[in-house]
Tab-separated table of C-alpha atoms in Angstrom:
chain	number	residue	atom	x	y	z
A	1	UNK	CA	62.960	-3.881	-6.840
A	2	UNK	CA	63.481	-0.142	-5.696
A	3	UNK	CA	66.839	1.120	-4.525
A	4	UNK	CA	66.974	2.956	-1.019
A	5	UNK	CA	68.248	6.321	-1.339
A	6	UNK	CA	71.965	6.519	0.366
A	7	UNK	CA	70.661	7.348	4.442
A	8	UNK	CA	72.468	7.941	7.740
A	9	UNK	CA	70.121	5.263	8.657
A	10	UNK	CA	70.789	5.051	12.081
A	11	UNK	CA	68.996	8.085	12.998
A	12	UNK	CA	66.101	5.247	13.262
A	13	UNK	CA	67.611	2.355	14.466
A	14	UNK	CA	64.594	0.044	16.569
A	15	UNK	CA	66.707	0.301	19.722
A	16	UNK	CA	70.796	1.888	20.196
A	17	UNK	CA	71.794	-1.781	21.265
A	18	UNK	CA	71.332	-3.582	18.429
A	19	UNK	CA	74.566	-2.409	17.336
A	20	UNK	CA	77.165	-3.436	20.954
A	21	UNK	CA	74.770	-6.884	20.754
A	22	UNK	CA	75.118	-7.621	16.683
A	23	UNK	CA	78.026	-5.835	16.148
A	24	UNK	CA	76.831	-3.871	14.012
A	25	UNK	CA	79.682	-1.284	12.527
A	26	UNK	CA	79.498	1.813	10.940
A	27	UNK	CA	75.234	1.583	10.070
A	28	UNK	CA	73.297	-1.041	11.519
A	29	UNK	CA	73.213	-4.754	9.899
A	30	UNK	CA	69.219	-4.480	9.808
A	31	UNK	CA	68.607	-1.409	7.119
A	32	UNK	CA	71.258	-3.675	4.489
A	33	UNK	CA	69.907	-4.179	1.060
A	34	UNK	CA	69.898	-7.881	0.144
A	35	UNK	CA	72.622	-10.090	-0.513
A	36	UNK	CA	71.721	-10.429	-4.401
A	37	UNK	CA	71.758	-6.697	-5.196
A	38	UNK	CA	75.078	-3.727	-4.783
A	39	UNK	CA	74.588	-0.533	-3.738
A	40	UNK	CA	77.171	2.009	-3.816
A	41	UNK	CA	77.607	5.376	-1.977
A	42	UNK	CA	77.246	8.164	-3.845
A	43	UNK	CA	80.199	10.589	-4.180
A	44	UNK	CA	78.472	13.358	-4.318
A	45	UNK	CA	76.574	12.751	-0.323
A	46	UNK	CA	80.014	11.348	0.339
A	47	UNK	CA	81.809	15.113	-0.257
A	48	UNK	CA	78.777	16.959	0.720
A	49	UNK	CA	79.221	15.255	3.922
A	50	UNK	CA	82.887	16.237	4.429
A	51	UNK	CA	82.351	19.084	3.432
A	52	UNK	CA	79.539	19.928	5.979
A	53	UNK	CA	82.076	19.307	8.509
A	54	UNK	CA	84.954	22.626	7.471
A	55	UNK	CA	84.965	25.412	9.178
A	56	UNK	CA	83.264	23.470	12.479
A	57	UNK	CA	86.033	24.863	15.166
A	58	UNK	CA	86.192	28.691	16.513
A	59	UNK	CA	84.077	30.431	13.850
A	60	UNK	CA	80.524	31.871	14.800
A	61	UNK	CA	79.660	32.019	11.084
A	62	UNK	CA	75.870	30.966	10.076
A	63	UNK	CA	76.422	27.496	8.152
A	64	UNK	CA	74.945	28.362	4.539
A	65	UNK	CA	72.306	26.015	2.995
A	66	UNK	CA	71.634	25.959	-0.683
A	67	UNK	CA	68.406	25.135	-1.177
A	68	UNK	CA	69.326	22.197	-2.665
A	69	UNK	CA	70.495	20.994	1.073
A	70	UNK	CA	67.366	22.098	2.283
A	71	UNK	CA	65.811	19.349	-0.596
A	72	UNK	CA	68.240	16.498	0.398
A	73	UNK	CA	67.253	17.356	3.822
A	74	UNK	CA	63.308	17.077	3.686
A	75	UNK	CA	63.810	13.946	1.932
A	76	UNK	CA	66.699	12.405	3.557
A	77	UNK	CA	63.555	12.886	6.991
A	78	UNK	CA	60.475	11.975	4.282
A	79	UNK	CA	62.936	8.719	3.555
A	80	UNK	CA	63.416	7.968	7.462
A	81	UNK	CA	59.912	8.803	8.163
A	82	UNK	CA	58.601	6.290	4.991
A	83	UNK	CA	61.165	3.423	6.762
A	84	UNK	CA	60.219	3.212	9.876
A	85	UNK	CA	56.594	3.172	8.707
A	86	UNK	CA	57.626	0.217	6.438
A	87	UNK	CA	57.508	-2.387	9.287
A	88	UNK	CA	55.083	-5.427	9.551
A	89	UNK	CA	54.193	-8.253	6.650
A	90	UNK	CA	53.211	-5.193	4.113
A	91	UNK	CA	57.011	-4.127	2.613
A	92	UNK	CA	57.462	-8.201	2.742
A	93	UNK	CA	54.409	-8.491	0.713
A	94	UNK	CA	55.167	-5.569	-1.473
A	95	UNK	CA	57.870	-8.121	-2.597
A	96	UNK	CA	57.454	-9.771	-5.512
A	97	UNK	CA	60.293	-12.727	-5.473
A	98	UNK	CA	58.718	-13.358	-2.040
A	99	UNK	CA	55.696	-13.474	-3.200
A	100	UNK	CA	56.711	-15.943	-5.204
A	101	UNK	CA	59.014	-18.367	-2.513
A	102	UNK	CA	55.778	-17.784	0.033
A	103	UNK	CA	53.235	-19.267	-2.911
A	104	UNK	CA	55.310	-22.092	-3.781
A	105	UNK	CA	55.922	-22.862	0.159
A	106	UNK	CA	52.233	-22.874	0.894
A	107	UNK	CA	51.561	-25.611	-1.948
A	108	UNK	CA	54.773	-27.667	-1.307
A	109	UNK	CA	54.414	-27.078	2.490
A	110	UNK	CA	50.522	-28.574	1.915
A	111	UNK	CA	51.577	-31.436	-0.002
A	112	UNK	CA	54.150	-32.521	2.516
A	113	UNK	CA	52.071	-32.262	4.636
A	114	UNK	CA	49.147	-34.375	3.258
A	115	UNK	CA	50.981	-37.326	1.384
A	116	UNK	CA	51.499	-38.806	5.175
A	117	UNK	CA	47.319	-38.997	4.967
A	118	UNK	CA	47.891	-40.289	1.127
A	119	UNK	CA	50.249	-42.960	2.150
A	120	UNK	CA	47.838	-43.977	4.829
A	121	UNK	CA	44.580	-43.955	2.706
A	122	UNK	CA	46.918	-46.176	0.068
A	123	UNK	CA	47.686	-48.699	2.688
A	124	UNK	CA	44.336	-48.423	4.438
A	125	UNK	CA	42.422	-49.489	1.198
A	126	UNK	CA	45.638	-52.181	0.180
A	127	UNK	CA	47.803	-53.842	2.070
A	128	UNK	CA	46.148	-53.358	5.867
A	129	UNK	CA	44.601	-56.876	6.506
A	130	UNK	CA	40.847	-56.403	7.957
A	131	UNK	CA	41.457	-57.368	12.185
A	132	UNK	CA	45.409	-55.726	11.595
A	133	UNK	CA	46.780	-52.424	13.474
A	134	UNK	CA	47.703	-49.501	10.739
A	135	UNK	CA	50.556	-48.347	13.051
A	136	UNK	CA	53.389	-50.908	11.864
A	137	UNK	CA	52.292	-50.031	8.119
A	138	UNK	CA	52.981	-45.972	9.116
A	139	UNK	CA	55.777	-46.469	10.964
A	140	UNK	CA	57.744	-48.079	7.833
A	141	UNK	CA	56.678	-45.206	6.155
A	142	UNK	CA	58.094	-42.934	9.113
A	143	UNK	CA	61.452	-44.590	8.710
A	144	UNK	CA	61.630	-44.414	5.650
A	145	UNK	CA	60.969	-40.246	6.160
A	146	UNK	CA	63.131	-40.083	8.879
A	147	UNK	CA	66.565	-42.142	7.186
A	148	UNK	CA	67.273	-39.399	4.839
A	149	UNK	CA	66.927	-36.150	6.844
A	150	UNK	CA	69.646	-38.030	9.154
A	151	UNK	CA	72.022	-39.028	6.173
A	152	UNK	CA	71.719	-36.029	3.963
A	153	UNK	CA	70.766	-33.189	5.435
A	154	UNK	CA	73.899	-32.256	6.278
A	155	UNK	CA	75.687	-33.112	2.396
A	156	UNK	CA	72.343	-31.696	0.472
A	157	UNK	CA	73.161	-27.970	2.291
A	158	UNK	CA	76.889	-28.704	0.521
A	159	UNK	CA	75.685	-28.818	-3.122
A	160	UNK	CA	72.592	-26.113	-2.178
A	161	UNK	CA	75.521	-23.702	-1.945
A	162	UNK	CA	76.889	-24.571	-5.313
A	163	UNK	CA	74.094	-24.811	-7.088
A	164	UNK	CA	71.147	-21.586	-8.131
A	165	UNK	CA	68.884	-21.282	-4.683
A	166	UNK	CA	65.823	-21.423	-8.125
A	167	UNK	CA	67.127	-23.991	-9.936
A	168	UNK	CA	66.967	-26.324	-6.501
A	169	UNK	CA	63.836	-24.976	-5.581
A	170	UNK	CA	62.048	-26.327	-8.811
A	171	UNK	CA	63.596	-28.630	-10.144
A	172	UNK	CA	63.123	-30.263	-6.335
A	173	UNK	CA	59.092	-29.491	-6.053
A	174	UNK	CA	58.472	-31.010	-10.220
A	175	UNK	CA	60.283	-34.124	-9.372
A	176	UNK	CA	58.441	-34.721	-5.811
A	177	UNK	CA	55.311	-34.125	-7.609
A	178	UNK	CA	55.899	-36.972	-10.578
A	179	UNK	CA	57.001	-39.127	-7.782
A	180	UNK	CA	53.791	-39.273	-6.395
A	181	UNK	CA	51.984	-39.197	-10.290
A	182	UNK	CA	53.601	-41.986	-10.861
A	183	UNK	CA	52.475	-43.993	-8.012
A	184	UNK	CA	48.936	-45.157	-9.504
A	185	UNK	CA	50.650	-46.810	-12.614
A	186	UNK	CA	53.823	-48.241	-10.378
A	187	UNK	CA	51.400	-49.462	-8.260
A	188	UNK	CA	49.034	-51.638	-11.164
A	189	UNK	CA	52.675	-52.795	-12.857
A	190	UNK	CA	53.162	-54.468	-10.336
A	191	UNK	CA	50.081	-56.030	-8.603
A	192	UNK	CA	51.085	-58.970	-9.455
A	193	UNK	CA	53.999	-59.620	-8.091
A	194	UNK	CA	56.063	-61.640	-5.925
A	195	UNK	CA	56.487	-60.313	-2.624
A	196	UNK	CA	60.084	-58.584	-2.056
A	197	UNK	CA	60.764	-60.559	1.224
A	198	UNK	CA	57.999	-60.254	3.991
A	199	UNK	CA	56.293	-57.166	2.319
A	200	UNK	CA	54.765	-56.772	-0.838
A	201	UNK	CA	55.720	-55.559	-3.772
A	202	UNK	CA	53.547	-52.725	-3.259
A	203	UNK	CA	54.417	-50.975	0.045
A	204	UNK	CA	57.902	-52.077	-0.546
A	205	UNK	CA	58.131	-49.351	-4.201
A	206	UNK	CA	55.594	-47.036	-1.473
A	207	UNK	CA	59.476	-47.587	0.851
A	208	UNK	CA	61.270	-46.487	-2.087
A	209	UNK	CA	58.861	-43.321	-3.519
A	210	UNK	CA	59.013	-42.080	0.693
A	211	UNK	CA	62.630	-42.220	1.011
A	212	UNK	CA	63.101	-40.413	-2.440
A	213	UNK	CA	60.390	-37.960	-2.138
A	214	UNK	CA	62.377	-37.037	1.317
A	215	UNK	CA	65.602	-36.971	0.186
A	216	UNK	CA	64.270	-34.462	-2.551
A	217	UNK	CA	63.120	-32.278	0.866
A	218	UNK	CA	67.004	-32.369	2.258
A	219	UNK	CA	67.713	-30.307	-1.108
A	220	UNK	CA	64.308	-28.397	-0.813
A	221	UNK	CA	64.943	-27.069	2.403
A	222	UNK	CA	67.757	-25.192	2.301
A	223	UNK	CA	67.799	-23.837	-0.808
A	224	UNK	CA	64.235	-21.950	0.704
A	225	UNK	CA	66.136	-20.918	3.770
A	226	UNK	CA	69.378	-19.719	2.093
A	227	UNK	CA	66.906	-17.685	-0.552
A	228	UNK	CA	65.191	-15.636	1.701
A	229	UNK	CA	67.846	-12.942	2.800
A	230	UNK	CA	68.532	-12.699	-1.218
A	231	UNK	CA	65.618	-11.348	-1.658
A	232	UNK	CA	64.390	-10.095	1.988
A	233	UNK	CA	66.466	-6.634	2.879
A	234	UNK	CA	68.261	-7.954	6.334
A	235	UNK	CA	65.984	-5.302	8.069
A	236	UNK	CA	62.617	-7.295	7.113
A	237	UNK	CA	63.625	-10.537	7.914
A	238	UNK	CA	62.234	-11.404	10.914
A	239	UNK	CA	58.811	-10.725	9.044
A	240	UNK	CA	59.255	-12.629	6.378
A	241	UNK	CA	60.713	-15.394	8.634
A	242	UNK	CA	57.148	-14.547	10.595
A	243	UNK	CA	55.394	-14.546	8.294
A	244	UNK	CA	56.835	-18.239	7.135
A	245	UNK	CA	56.455	-19.910	10.593
A	246	UNK	CA	52.762	-19.019	10.846
A	247	UNK	CA	52.241	-20.358	7.198
A	248	UNK	CA	53.612	-23.337	8.342
A	249	UNK	CA	51.712	-23.729	11.589
A	250	UNK	CA	48.619	-23.133	9.503
A	251	UNK	CA	49.232	-26.105	7.301
A	252	UNK	CA	50.014	-28.342	9.922
A	253	UNK	CA	46.495	-27.705	10.930
A	254	UNK	CA	44.942	-27.348	7.699
A	255	UNK	CA	46.873	-30.368	6.414
A	256	UNK	CA	45.437	-33.041	8.815
A	257	UNK	CA	42.777	-31.804	9.585
A	258	UNK	CA	41.164	-30.955	5.953
A	259	UNK	CA	43.704	-33.768	4.398
A	260	UNK	CA	41.407	-36.962	4.323
A	261	UNK	CA	38.274	-35.402	3.340
A	262	UNK	CA	40.337	-33.142	0.539
A	263	UNK	CA	41.225	-36.507	-0.829
A	264	UNK	CA	38.459	-38.459	-0.666
A	265	UNK	CA	36.086	-35.644	-2.390
A	266	UNK	CA	38.994	-35.948	-5.167
A	267	UNK	CA	38.559	-39.759	-5.538
A	268	UNK	CA	34.870	-39.034	-5.816
A	269	UNK	CA	34.958	-36.643	-8.067
A	270	UNK	CA	37.968	-38.743	-10.133
A	271	UNK	CA	35.782	-41.815	-10.138
A	272	UNK	CA	33.301	-40.236	-12.456
A	273	UNK	CA	35.717	-40.380	-14.555
A	274	UNK	CA	36.870	-43.842	-14.071
A	275	UNK	CA	39.517	-43.654	-12.595
A	276	UNK	CA	40.387	-43.119	-8.727
A	277	UNK	CA	43.731	-41.196	-8.629
A	278	UNK	CA	42.653	-38.285	-6.993
A	279	UNK	CA	43.899	-38.628	-4.039
A	280	UNK	CA	47.287	-39.262	-6.171
A	281	UNK	CA	46.510	-36.246	-8.149
A	282	UNK	CA	45.913	-33.993	-5.394
A	283	UNK	CA	49.494	-34.506	-3.290
A	284	UNK	CA	51.303	-34.437	-6.644
A	285	UNK	CA	49.616	-31.390	-8.358
A	286	UNK	CA	50.118	-29.557	-5.695
A	287	UNK	CA	54.037	-30.526	-5.935
A	288	UNK	CA	53.358	-29.361	-9.431
A	289	UNK	CA	51.823	-25.618	-8.588
A	290	UNK	CA	54.994	-24.880	-6.185
A	291	UNK	CA	57.806	-25.853	-8.558
A	292	UNK	CA	55.750	-24.748	-11.035
A	293	UNK	CA	55.139	-20.631	-9.210
A	294	UNK	CA	58.613	-20.867	-8.331
A	295	UNK	CA	59.374	-20.575	-11.491
A	296	UNK	CA	58.371	-16.775	-11.434
A	297	UNK	CA	61.573	-16.764	-8.299
A	298	UNK	CA	63.909	-14.037	-9.218
A	299	UNK	CA	67.548	-14.453	-6.582
A	300	UNK	CA	69.547	-11.930	-8.129
A	301	UNK	CA	72.123	-14.626	-7.902
A	302	UNK	CA	75.224	-14.257	-10.489
A	303	UNK	CA	76.901	-16.546	-12.444
A	304	UNK	CA	79.842	-17.925	-10.408
A	305	UNK	CA	82.681	-20.955	-11.584
A	306	UNK	CA	80.582	-23.133	-8.697
A	307	UNK	CA	78.062	-24.308	-10.376
A	308	UNK	CA	81.395	-25.870	-12.567
A	309	UNK	CA	83.211	-27.059	-9.478
A	310	UNK	CA	82.326	-31.047	-8.797
A	311	UNK	CA	81.519	-30.162	-4.439
A	312	UNK	CA	84.402	-31.450	-2.083
A	313	UNK	CA	81.436	-33.007	-0.100
A	314	UNK	CA	83.981	-34.283	2.816
A	315	UNK	CA	85.925	-30.553	3.054
A	316	UNK	CA	83.361	-28.443	2.230
A	317	UNK	CA	81.488	-30.480	5.535
A	318	UNK	CA	84.172	-29.550	7.496
A	319	UNK	CA	84.306	-26.088	6.171
A	320	UNK	CA	81.044	-25.565	7.730
A	321	UNK	CA	81.560	-27.539	10.632
A	322	UNK	CA	84.877	-25.077	11.594
A	323	UNK	CA	82.093	-22.412	10.309
A	324	UNK	CA	79.785	-23.041	12.436
A	325	UNK	CA	82.392	-23.476	15.780
A	326	UNK	CA	84.060	-19.976	14.591
A	327	UNK	CA	81.221	-18.102	14.901
A	328	UNK	CA	80.136	-17.550	18.389
A	329	UNK	CA	76.107	-16.728	17.333
A	330	UNK	CA	75.334	-19.007	15.013
A	331	UNK	CA	75.971	-21.678	17.427
A	332	UNK	CA	74.678	-20.155	19.935
A	333	UNK	CA	71.016	-19.718	18.119
A	334	UNK	CA	71.393	-23.582	16.367
A	335	UNK	CA	71.545	-24.638	20.168
A	336	UNK	CA	68.375	-22.756	21.091
A	337	UNK	CA	65.991	-24.157	17.612
A	338	UNK	CA	68.343	-27.935	19.033
A	339	UNK	CA	66.487	-27.060	22.371
A	340	UNK	CA	62.985	-26.163	21.590
A	341	UNK	CA	62.580	-28.731	19.069
A	342	UNK	CA	62.896	-31.165	20.930
A	343	UNK	CA	60.765	-29.644	23.884
A	344	UNK	CA	58.609	-29.784	21.439
A	345	UNK	CA	58.724	-33.505	19.642
A	346	UNK	CA	59.094	-34.183	23.584
A	347	UNK	CA	55.374	-32.623	24.150
A	348	UNK	CA	54.244	-34.489	20.913
A	349	UNK	CA	54.389	-37.281	22.688
A	350	UNK	CA	53.817	-36.448	26.617
A	351	UNK	CA	50.182	-35.235	24.348
A	352	UNK	CA	49.009	-38.507	24.236
A	353	UNK	CA	49.590	-39.458	28.156
A	354	UNK	CA	48.118	-36.510	28.647
A	355	UNK	CA	45.227	-37.175	26.809
A	356	UNK	CA	44.904	-40.118	28.859
A	357	UNK	CA	44.625	-39.173	31.996
A	358	UNK	CA	42.640	-35.265	31.260
A	359	UNK	CA	38.745	-35.576	31.975
A	360	UNK	CA	36.841	-36.460	28.920
A	361	UNK	CA	39.410	-36.633	26.913
A	362	UNK	CA	40.753	-40.043	24.762
A	363	UNK	CA	44.825	-40.800	23.793
A	364	UNK	CA	43.609	-40.049	19.843
A	365	UNK	CA	42.431	-36.880	20.919
A	366	UNK	CA	45.652	-35.711	21.785
A	367	UNK	CA	45.498	-33.608	18.745
A	368	UNK	CA	43.626	-31.097	20.278
A	369	UNK	CA	46.450	-30.431	22.689
A	370	UNK	CA	49.254	-30.311	20.185
A	371	UNK	CA	46.864	-27.859	17.741
A	372	UNK	CA	46.369	-24.994	20.323
A	373	UNK	CA	50.160	-25.195	20.251
A	374	UNK	CA	49.687	-24.418	16.447
A	375	UNK	CA	47.682	-21.721	17.144
A	376	UNK	CA	49.959	-20.073	20.112
A	377	UNK	CA	52.848	-19.810	17.271
A	378	UNK	CA	50.942	-19.139	14.671
A	379	UNK	CA	49.679	-16.159	16.762
A	380	UNK	CA	53.191	-15.457	18.248
A	381	UNK	CA	54.204	-15.136	15.044
A	382	UNK	CA	51.917	-12.938	13.382
A	383	UNK	CA	52.730	-10.193	16.171
A	384	UNK	CA	56.044	-10.354	16.032
A	385	UNK	CA	56.205	-10.025	12.144
A	386	UNK	CA	54.154	-7.267	12.866
A	387	UNK	CA	55.711	-5.123	16.326
A	388	UNK	CA	58.931	-7.404	16.459
A	389	UNK	CA	61.746	-4.777	14.581
A	390	UNK	CA	61.081	-2.518	18.419
A	391	UNK	CA	63.302	-5.304	20.161
A	392	UNK	CA	66.672	-6.759	20.424
A	393	UNK	CA	66.671	-10.685	19.225
A	394	UNK	CA	68.142	-11.269	22.498
A	395	UNK	CA	65.762	-10.142	24.969
A	396	UNK	CA	62.457	-11.578	22.727
A	397	UNK	CA	64.962	-15.363	23.276
A	398	UNK	CA	65.131	-14.923	26.937
A	399	UNK	CA	61.971	-13.627	27.583
A	400	UNK	CA	60.413	-16.646	25.068
A	401	UNK	CA	62.430	-18.964	27.042
A	402	UNK	CA	61.662	-17.892	30.203
A	403	UNK	CA	58.040	-18.171	29.616
A	404	UNK	CA	57.974	-21.904	28.047
A	405	UNK	CA	59.671	-22.999	30.838
A	406	UNK	CA	56.398	-21.319	33.168
A	407	UNK	CA	53.857	-23.084	31.474
A	408	UNK	CA	56.123	-25.863	31.231
A	409	UNK	CA	55.821	-25.971	35.579
A	410	UNK	CA	52.207	-24.993	35.105
A	411	UNK	CA	51.879	-28.222	32.727
A	412	UNK	CA	53.404	-30.422	35.849
A	413	UNK	CA	50.412	-28.822	38.265
A	414	UNK	CA	47.616	-28.912	36.076
A	415	UNK	CA	48.057	-31.922	34.492
A	416	UNK	CA	44.546	-32.747	34.546
A	417	UNK	CA	42.226	-29.726	33.977
A	418	UNK	CA	41.669	-29.207	30.147
A	419	UNK	CA	41.082	-25.527	30.003
A	420	UNK	CA	44.274	-24.501	31.830
A	421	UNK	CA	46.329	-27.603	29.308
A	422	UNK	CA	44.968	-25.949	26.461
A	423	UNK	CA	45.486	-22.760	27.257
A	424	UNK	CA	49.648	-22.950	28.743
A	425	UNK	CA	49.624	-25.260	25.788
A	426	UNK	CA	48.482	-22.325	23.875
A	427	UNK	CA	50.644	-19.440	25.347
A	428	UNK	CA	53.942	-22.140	25.517
A	429	UNK	CA	53.365	-21.676	21.663
A	430	UNK	CA	53.328	-18.675	20.984
A	431	UNK	CA	57.015	-18.228	23.651
A	432	UNK	CA	58.042	-20.626	21.106
A	433	UNK	CA	57.431	-18.160	18.092
A	434	UNK	CA	59.320	-15.600	20.581
A	435	UNK	CA	62.895	-17.777	20.012
A	436	UNK	CA	62.863	-19.971	16.863
A	437	UNK	CA	61.786	-17.153	14.523
A	438	UNK	CA	64.794	-14.435	16.073
A	439	UNK	CA	67.075	-16.947	16.044
A	440	UNK	CA	66.358	-18.378	12.863
A	441	UNK	CA	66.701	-14.669	12.140
A	442	UNK	CA	70.183	-14.671	13.360
A	443	UNK	CA	71.126	-17.489	11.430
A	444	UNK	CA	70.414	-16.054	8.637
A	445	UNK	CA	72.330	-12.639	8.987
A	446	UNK	CA	75.039	-13.739	10.416
A	447	UNK	CA	75.557	-16.000	7.489
A	448	UNK	CA	77.907	-15.367	4.850
A	449	UNK	CA	75.912	-15.995	1.666
A	450	UNK	CA	78.596	-18.585	0.449
A	451	UNK	CA	78.081	-20.640	3.776
A	452	UNK	CA	74.064	-20.654	4.219
A	453	UNK	CA	73.870	-23.853	2.247
A	454	UNK	CA	75.985	-25.814	4.390
A	455	UNK	CA	75.383	-23.795	7.339
A	456	UNK	CA	70.895	-24.534	6.429
A	457	UNK	CA	71.717	-28.004	5.646
A	458	UNK	CA	73.833	-29.133	8.991
A	459	UNK	CA	70.556	-27.284	11.127
A	460	UNK	CA	68.399	-29.194	9.234
A	461	UNK	CA	70.103	-32.594	10.134
A	462	UNK	CA	70.830	-31.478	13.662
A	463	UNK	CA	66.881	-30.318	14.288
A	464	UNK	CA	65.745	-33.714	12.824
A	465	UNK	CA	67.863	-35.459	14.830
A	466	UNK	CA	67.090	-33.419	17.804
A	467	UNK	CA	63.012	-34.602	17.013
A	468	UNK	CA	63.432	-37.681	16.810
A	469	UNK	CA	65.210	-38.208	20.067
A	470	UNK	CA	62.724	-36.859	22.223
A	471	UNK	CA	60.423	-39.213	20.379
A	472	UNK	CA	62.190	-42.247	21.797
A	473	UNK	CA	63.220	-40.728	24.640
A	474	UNK	CA	60.196	-39.712	26.275
A	475	UNK	CA	57.623	-41.828	26.263
A	476	UNK	CA	59.969	-43.965	28.279
A	477	UNK	CA	61.392	-41.412	30.682
A	478	UNK	CA	57.467	-40.854	31.200
A	479	UNK	CA	56.932	-44.114	32.298
A	480	UNK	CA	60.261	-44.060	35.328
A	481	UNK	CA	59.928	-40.914	36.419
A	482	UNK	CA	56.510	-39.499	35.692
A	483	UNK	CA	54.832	-36.802	33.294
A	484	UNK	CA	55.146	-33.705	36.843
A	485	UNK	CA	59.204	-35.074	36.302
A	486	UNK	CA	59.574	-34.731	32.561
A	487	UNK	CA	57.719	-31.147	32.293
A	488	UNK	CA	59.850	-30.019	34.761
A	489	UNK	CA	63.241	-31.284	33.389
A	490	UNK	CA	61.904	-30.285	29.772
A	491	UNK	CA	61.015	-26.373	31.636
A	492	UNK	CA	64.855	-26.898	33.204
A	493	UNK	CA	66.184	-27.166	30.041
A	494	UNK	CA	64.082	-24.086	28.365
A	495	UNK	CA	65.677	-21.722	31.108
A	496	UNK	CA	69.114	-23.236	30.523
A	497	UNK	CA	69.119	-22.336	27.135
A	498	UNK	CA	67.913	-18.746	27.167
A	499	UNK	CA	70.144	-17.897	29.692
A	500	UNK	CA	73.136	-19.271	28.071
A	501	UNK	CA	72.393	-16.977	24.779
A	502	UNK	CA	71.526	-14.646	26.480
A	503	UNK	CA	75.649	-14.598	28.677
A	504	UNK	CA	77.220	-15.945	25.541
A	505	UNK	CA	75.446	-12.608	23.376
A	506	UNK	CA	76.537	-10.145	26.813
A	507	UNK	CA	79.557	-11.335	27.320
A	508	UNK	CA	80.754	-10.876	23.443
A	509	UNK	CA	79.760	-7.167	23.743
């Protein structure tokens, strides 16, 4: 990786107020290199800077500039101009380590999204009766996925801090791939076994495998977030997170949209060979490919004694909570993310009711409404990654919160107008990206390297809880107080979170 020259980067900060907002010192935090690299200031430049200040008293003599000084000034100017041009996605895409991590994300998250489709396909072909609803079976699988997120999210972060991030990323993907590829063998071996309670043995195996896959995901998620600041310069973190968010939302749409036909095609191809394991090959193979791609990753982590020391789980959890309690900016960003994900979880439930009341739509077509939100998030993330460096994070968060509140108020008013609902949900997704990406970037920047696993583990935990509670409460609230009242309540929560973040950051400065 090319190391930046020793420049006074104050001269090309995107906004002077950024120093106040994040309490930067001599040099803007956006100009710092990745945390895995150590840069030393040249003694020659320090001496030159000191000598340039000598004799600045009452003397009117014209300072001498040697040809070397002229070359240095020219180089500094050129580097500064080049740095200004190195905004957006281009410098991130030039980073080979980020490309390895991003490529691994594509296959890993594609497998995550198609996994549920795989479970539904297996259930419908093996366990569901002809006149029986599939909802109960799917709900059990979803519970098996949710429980590890609540139980192990924070604990996994403790271990991630003490382990190599690359090793965690590679091993978790390879193990998940192995578990999925083992499904046909395990179902074949247990097809004549007695039921476990009221459950068929094969379905009990699916529940156990789903639990294990989700548990491994709890280790993968904080390791992935902690690896980004190790391989991406601080000034490019916003673009990196924007690209990640864009990819994630695209895979949500693609995964659920093409998952079923993709698995059907894979099964049709493998049936020619005399087996029906195409579905498992697609999902398990995607995890395995992700693990292989992540082997190319170089995080620059040094060997430390932490890997040889047994983690003190509860003490490390307390340390993470205390660190979170002392850092207002991280805590506030986390609160913003919790509010945002709660709103979207509630929207996922309310979308079913909206699809019922909108003329021309069925409740089963609520996915079209959610897809509009995904398109908005992807579009907003793309624009933010390209131009977001020109703005201060707290401004983006406030604008995004106000925009989300406005869209929710609009949904409360125009609930039955399909075109306006689609437009408002798309805009809501775009405004959500203005909150989610700057806040995630702020957490990455503000968290010290040795605490990232703990903080991202805690974040993963509280976000999963934030996603779970509204799923249960939003439907009940809509039944008692109505759709419009729920939207207005969510709008109030959005604007309150934005104002709280703005106020805390303003009072700190």
